[in-house]
Short mmCIF file of C-alpha atoms and ligand atoms in Angstrom, two decimals:
data_model
loop_
_atom_site.label_atom_id
_atom_site.label_comp_id
_atom_site.label_asym_id
_atom_site.label_seq_id
_atom_site.Cartn_x
_atom_site.Cartn_y
_atom_site.Cartn_z
CA MET A 1 -3.86 39.24 -16.70
CA GLN A 2 -3.00 42.61 -18.12
CA LEU A 3 -6.63 43.45 -18.83
CA GLN A 4 -9.57 42.00 -16.94
CA VAL A 5 -13.12 42.76 -17.93
CA ARG A 6 -16.02 41.54 -15.83
CA GLY A 7 -19.74 41.73 -16.57
CA LEU A 8 -19.26 44.64 -18.95
CA GLY A 9 -22.42 46.09 -20.45
CA LYS A 10 -23.55 49.03 -22.54
CA THR A 11 -27.09 49.85 -23.56
CA PHE A 12 -28.20 52.41 -26.12
CA GLY A 13 -31.85 53.09 -25.38
CA GLY A 14 -33.27 49.58 -25.11
CA LEU A 15 -30.51 47.93 -27.13
CA HIS A 16 -27.85 45.87 -25.35
CA ALA A 17 -24.86 46.64 -27.59
CA VAL A 18 -22.56 44.84 -25.12
CA LYS A 19 -24.01 42.52 -22.50
CA ASP A 20 -22.34 40.93 -19.49
CA VAL A 21 -18.98 40.43 -21.24
CA ASP A 22 -16.01 38.86 -19.46
CA LEU A 23 -12.63 39.18 -21.13
CA ASP A 24 -9.10 38.29 -20.02
CA VAL A 25 -6.24 39.67 -22.07
CA PRO A 26 -2.83 38.21 -21.22
CA GLN A 27 0.21 40.47 -21.51
CA GLY A 28 2.28 40.11 -24.68
CA GLN A 29 -0.30 38.15 -26.68
CA ILE A 30 -2.70 38.77 -29.53
CA THR A 31 -6.36 38.48 -28.57
CA ALA A 32 -8.80 38.63 -31.48
CA ILE A 33 -12.41 39.64 -31.06
CA ILE A 34 -14.68 38.40 -33.81
CA GLY A 35 -18.39 38.30 -34.45
CA PRO A 36 -20.97 39.34 -37.03
CA ASN A 37 -21.64 42.93 -37.94
CA GLY A 38 -23.33 44.73 -35.05
CA ALA A 39 -22.11 42.15 -32.50
CA GLY A 40 -20.70 44.89 -30.26
CA LYS A 41 -16.99 44.66 -31.07
CA SER A 42 -16.38 48.38 -31.66
CA THR A 43 -18.57 49.25 -28.67
CA LEU A 44 -16.44 46.94 -26.52
CA PHE A 45 -13.29 48.78 -27.65
CA ASN A 46 -14.99 52.10 -26.95
CA LEU A 47 -15.77 50.91 -23.42
CA LEU A 48 -12.19 49.73 -22.81
CA ALA A 49 -10.64 52.98 -24.05
CA GLY A 50 -13.22 55.16 -22.29
CA PHE A 51 -15.02 56.61 -25.32
CA TYR A 52 -18.23 55.16 -23.85
CA ARG A 53 -19.05 54.79 -20.19
CA PRO A 54 -20.21 51.28 -19.34
CA THR A 55 -23.76 50.75 -18.09
CA SER A 56 -22.49 47.88 -15.94
CA GLY A 57 -19.36 45.91 -15.13
CA THR A 58 -15.70 46.66 -14.50
CA VAL A 59 -12.48 47.12 -16.48
CA THR A 60 -9.19 46.48 -14.69
CA PHE A 61 -5.89 47.31 -16.41
CA GLU A 62 -2.65 46.14 -14.82
CA GLY A 63 -4.43 45.79 -11.51
CA LYS A 64 -5.98 49.26 -11.59
CA ASP A 65 -9.71 49.87 -11.89
CA ILE A 66 -10.14 52.06 -14.97
CA THR A 67 -13.91 51.62 -15.36
CA GLY A 68 -15.45 54.76 -16.83
CA MET A 69 -12.11 56.54 -17.20
CA LYS A 70 -12.10 59.02 -20.08
CA PRO A 71 -9.92 58.46 -23.20
CA HIS A 72 -7.33 61.13 -22.31
CA ARG A 73 -6.73 59.22 -19.07
CA THR A 74 -6.83 55.65 -20.40
CA VAL A 75 -4.23 56.65 -23.00
CA ARG A 76 -1.96 57.86 -20.20
CA GLU A 77 -2.56 54.58 -18.41
CA GLY A 78 -1.16 52.86 -21.52
CA ILE A 79 -4.15 51.94 -23.69
CA ALA A 80 -4.34 53.17 -27.29
CA ARG A 81 -6.85 52.36 -29.99
CA THR A 82 -7.24 52.78 -33.70
CA PHE A 83 -10.62 53.25 -35.33
CA GLN A 84 -12.47 51.20 -37.91
CA THR A 85 -12.53 54.24 -40.16
CA THR A 86 -9.33 56.19 -39.75
CA HIS A 87 -9.58 59.19 -37.45
CA LEU A 88 -6.64 61.25 -38.67
CA PHE A 89 -6.45 65.03 -38.68
CA GLN A 90 -7.36 65.18 -42.35
CA ASP A 91 -5.72 68.48 -43.30
CA ALA A 92 -2.56 67.94 -41.28
CA THR A 93 0.61 66.28 -42.44
CA VAL A 94 1.43 62.73 -41.47
CA LEU A 95 4.19 63.95 -39.16
CA ASP A 96 1.89 66.43 -37.39
CA ASN A 97 -0.70 63.68 -36.92
CA VAL A 98 1.83 61.46 -35.22
CA LEU A 99 3.22 64.38 -33.16
CA ALA A 100 -0.31 64.79 -31.77
CA GLY A 101 0.08 61.30 -30.30
CA CYS A 102 3.42 62.23 -28.74
CA VAL A 103 1.74 64.99 -26.72
CA VAL A 104 0.42 62.32 -24.34
CA ARG A 105 3.95 61.64 -23.05
CA SER A 106 5.14 65.23 -23.20
CA ARG A 107 6.05 66.80 -19.86
CA SER A 108 6.05 70.45 -20.83
CA ASN A 109 2.85 72.46 -20.51
CA ALA A 110 1.25 75.29 -22.49
CA LEU A 111 3.25 77.91 -20.58
CA ASP A 112 6.51 76.13 -21.46
CA ALA A 113 5.40 76.21 -25.09
CA VAL A 114 4.55 79.91 -25.07
CA LEU A 115 7.78 80.83 -23.32
CA ARG A 116 9.76 78.29 -25.36
CA THR A 117 11.56 77.12 -22.25
CA PRO A 118 14.51 74.70 -22.51
CA ARG A 119 12.17 71.99 -21.22
CA HIS A 120 9.80 72.67 -24.10
CA ARG A 121 12.61 72.58 -26.68
CA ARG A 122 13.91 69.29 -25.27
CA ASP A 123 10.40 67.88 -25.36
CA GLU A 124 9.84 69.03 -28.91
CA LYS A 125 13.03 67.34 -30.04
CA ALA A 126 12.16 64.11 -28.23
CA SER A 127 8.64 64.12 -29.70
CA ARG A 128 10.00 64.58 -33.20
CA GLU A 129 12.42 61.71 -32.75
CA LYS A 130 9.65 59.53 -31.36
CA ALA A 131 7.28 60.41 -34.22
CA LEU A 132 9.90 59.62 -36.84
CA GLU A 133 10.79 56.37 -35.10
CA VAL A 134 7.18 55.09 -35.08
CA LEU A 135 6.63 56.24 -38.67
CA GLU A 136 9.74 54.32 -39.66
CA PHE A 137 8.46 51.32 -37.70
CA VAL A 138 5.12 51.21 -39.56
CA GLY A 139 6.86 51.81 -42.90
CA ALA A 140 5.49 55.32 -43.46
CA ALA A 141 8.53 57.53 -42.80
CA HIS A 142 8.69 58.51 -46.46
CA LEU A 143 5.14 59.92 -46.16
CA GLN A 144 5.86 62.28 -43.27
CA ASP A 145 5.21 65.48 -45.24
CA GLU A 146 2.09 64.25 -47.06
CA ILE A 147 -1.38 65.52 -46.14
CA ALA A 148 -3.12 62.66 -44.31
CA SER A 149 -6.41 62.77 -46.24
CA LYS A 150 -4.57 62.53 -49.58
CA LEU A 151 -3.11 59.14 -48.79
CA PRO A 152 -4.58 55.81 -49.89
CA GLN A 153 -6.57 53.86 -47.27
CA GLU A 154 -3.76 51.43 -46.50
CA ALA A 155 -1.25 54.22 -45.82
CA GLN A 156 -3.79 56.05 -43.62
CA LYS A 157 -4.24 52.86 -41.61
CA ARG A 158 -0.47 52.63 -41.09
CA VAL A 159 -0.33 56.26 -39.99
CA SER A 160 -3.17 55.59 -37.51
CA VAL A 161 -1.10 52.78 -36.03
CA ALA A 162 1.90 55.14 -35.81
CA LEU A 163 -0.26 57.74 -34.04
CA ALA A 164 -1.38 55.11 -31.54
CA LEU A 165 2.20 53.89 -31.01
CA ALA A 166 3.38 57.47 -30.44
CA THR A 167 1.36 57.46 -27.21
CA GLU A 168 3.60 54.59 -26.00
CA PRO A 169 0.83 52.11 -25.20
CA ARG A 170 1.26 48.80 -23.43
CA LEU A 171 -2.08 47.64 -24.85
CA LEU A 172 -3.10 48.46 -28.40
CA LEU A 173 -6.68 47.99 -29.60
CA LEU A 174 -6.89 47.64 -33.39
CA ASP A 175 -10.37 47.93 -34.91
CA GLU A 176 -10.39 46.24 -38.33
CA PRO A 177 -6.84 47.26 -39.29
CA ALA A 178 -6.98 45.30 -42.54
CA ALA A 179 -10.44 46.39 -43.71
CA GLY A 180 -10.29 47.88 -47.19
CA THR A 181 -6.82 46.52 -47.93
CA ASN A 182 -5.96 43.89 -50.53
CA ASP A 183 -4.56 40.43 -49.76
CA GLU A 184 -0.94 41.48 -50.01
CA GLU A 185 -1.52 44.54 -47.79
CA THR A 186 -3.43 42.37 -45.31
CA GLU A 187 -0.46 40.04 -45.08
CA ALA A 188 1.85 43.01 -44.49
CA PHE A 189 -0.47 44.26 -41.74
CA GLY A 190 -0.28 40.85 -40.09
CA GLU A 191 3.51 41.14 -40.13
CA LEU A 192 3.29 44.64 -38.63
CA ILE A 193 1.07 43.33 -35.82
CA ARG A 194 3.63 40.62 -35.04
CA GLN A 195 6.34 43.30 -34.86
CA ILE A 196 4.18 45.36 -32.50
CA VAL A 197 3.91 42.37 -30.18
CA ALA A 198 7.68 41.84 -30.49
CA ARG A 199 8.02 45.41 -29.16
CA GLY A 200 6.36 44.19 -25.97
CA ILE A 201 2.92 45.62 -26.71
CA THR A 202 -0.20 43.53 -26.12
CA VAL A 203 -2.63 43.58 -29.05
CA CYS A 204 -6.42 43.24 -29.12
CA LEU A 205 -7.66 42.90 -32.64
CA VAL A 206 -11.11 43.18 -34.18
CA GLU A 207 -10.97 41.77 -37.69
CA HIS A 208 -13.28 40.18 -40.22
CA LYS A 209 -10.57 38.62 -42.33
CA MET A 210 -10.63 35.15 -40.83
CA SER A 211 -7.36 33.94 -42.36
CA MET A 212 -5.58 36.86 -40.66
CA VAL A 213 -7.27 36.18 -37.33
CA MET A 214 -6.56 32.45 -37.44
CA ASN A 215 -2.90 33.08 -38.31
CA LEU A 216 -2.24 35.76 -35.73
CA ALA A 217 -4.38 35.24 -32.67
CA ASP A 218 -3.24 33.45 -29.52
CA GLN A 219 -6.83 33.48 -28.33
CA ILE A 220 -10.13 34.40 -29.94
CA VAL A 221 -13.22 35.75 -28.23
CA VAL A 222 -16.49 35.56 -30.15
CA LEU A 223 -19.28 38.08 -29.65
CA ASP A 224 -22.82 37.75 -30.95
CA HIS A 225 -25.62 40.18 -30.13
CA GLY A 226 -23.37 41.86 -27.56
CA GLN A 227 -22.64 38.65 -25.69
CA ARG A 228 -19.60 36.45 -25.51
CA ILE A 229 -20.60 33.12 -27.01
CA ALA A 230 -17.18 31.45 -27.16
CA ALA A 231 -13.50 31.87 -26.34
CA GLY A 232 -10.49 29.73 -27.10
CA THR A 233 -7.55 29.09 -29.37
CA PRO A 234 -8.04 29.45 -33.15
CA ALA A 235 -8.27 25.65 -33.42
CA GLU A 236 -10.95 25.47 -30.71
CA ILE A 237 -12.96 28.32 -32.20
CA LYS A 238 -12.89 26.81 -35.69
CA ARG A 239 -14.73 23.71 -34.48
CA ASP A 240 -17.10 25.36 -31.98
CA PRO A 241 -20.66 24.68 -33.20
CA LEU A 242 -22.05 27.92 -31.70
CA VAL A 243 -19.43 29.93 -33.56
CA ILE A 244 -20.01 28.13 -36.81
CA GLU A 245 -23.69 28.86 -36.54
CA ALA A 246 -23.39 32.50 -35.45
CA TYR A 247 -20.48 33.55 -37.55
CA LEU A 248 -18.39 31.26 -39.66
CA GLY A 249 -21.41 29.77 -41.37
CA ALA A 250 -22.62 33.09 -42.65
CA HIS A 251 -19.29 34.86 -43.12
CA HIS A 252 -16.44 33.19 -44.90
CA ASP A 253 -13.01 34.65 -45.50
CA LYS A 254 -14.10 37.57 -47.63
CA ALA A 255 -16.56 38.87 -45.05
CA GLY A 256 -14.23 41.83 -44.67
CA ALA A 257 -15.53 43.03 -48.02
CA ARG A 258 -19.04 43.57 -46.64
CA PRO A 259 -20.44 47.11 -46.91
N1 LIG B 301 -23.42 55.42 -30.39
C1 LIG B 301 -24.40 54.51 -30.59
N2 LIG B 301 -25.70 54.81 -30.43
C2 LIG B 301 -26.65 53.87 -30.63
N3 LIG B 301 -26.42 52.61 -30.99
C3 LIG B 301 -25.14 52.24 -31.18
C4 LIG B 301 -24.06 53.16 -30.99
N4 LIG B 301 -22.89 52.51 -31.25
C5 LIG B 301 -23.23 51.26 -31.58
N5 LIG B 301 -24.57 51.09 -31.54
C6 LIG B 301 -25.29 49.84 -31.81
O1 LIG B 301 -24.72 48.83 -31.01
C7 LIG B 301 -24.62 47.60 -31.71
C8 LIG B 301 -23.19 47.15 -31.77
O2 LIG B 301 -22.46 48.00 -32.65
P1 LIG B 301 -20.91 47.88 -32.87
O3 LIG B 301 -20.23 47.81 -31.56
O4 LIG B 301 -20.51 48.98 -33.78
O5 LIG B 301 -20.80 46.47 -33.61
P2 LIG B 301 -19.57 45.82 -34.42
O6 LIG B 301 -18.37 46.67 -34.24
O7 LIG B 301 -19.44 44.45 -33.81
O8 LIG B 301 -20.01 45.72 -35.84
C9 LIG B 301 -25.25 47.84 -33.08
O9 LIG B 301 -26.60 47.43 -33.04
C10 LIG B 301 -25.12 49.34 -33.25
O10 LIG B 301 -26.13 49.83 -34.09
MG1 LIG B 302 -17.18 47.64 -35.59
#
């Protein structure tokens, strides 16, 4: 298993946002995490990427214990995430946003930058090439000089994926990548996710659009009230009575359009 989560928990005051969650993410696959609003999906991602420190449990990535590691370290370990609402540098250009992701893999330090050493110039060139490559990959190369906040939602989501890819992750956590996009854009996002996996990157996906999840996921994990209530293939999940009661019954395919 590339990622192994055992007994993971997070409380906020008295609320168990995530409770005793086990999760196994196999390398090179798409694992979807579904569940009603407030089920703890985003909190789980925040725990994996180190934005929150778990109250209990362990996270092991490629055999290494990364429990409680901060985001700047988990990203160097090879885990990147995108956010439910895009977290771009609003006033910066698309290219500068993606270059910020490249910094993670840059070897030159602040002194190299100030002195403009050959190492820094080499690094700068490599970062630029990397940024343009990932922008091309997500289909946003033509937007490189645009100001991020001026772009439509769908384009911002693509740029967020490019920023995450610029950090050269081996595991990518996507939090509702298709939220706020129309059917055609959702389909295109599904295709992009397949291409990401074809690049050798493992994907964990939180998504409300059930048709997308059912089409893409190798395995689905269902959370409800912070707890894992089911796990299995899309076919198994579709006919699981607990899941139908907790989730599919109340939320049909357009649940992504909730407030
Ligand atoms: N930073 C926080 N402080 C307090 N409560 C939080 C915080 N983040 C999430 N929660 C609570 O934890 C629960 C799970 O939230 P979340 O992980 O965002 O759910 P989901 O992504 O599945 O919709 C919710 O009840 C939410 O209100
Ligand atoms: Mg969420």
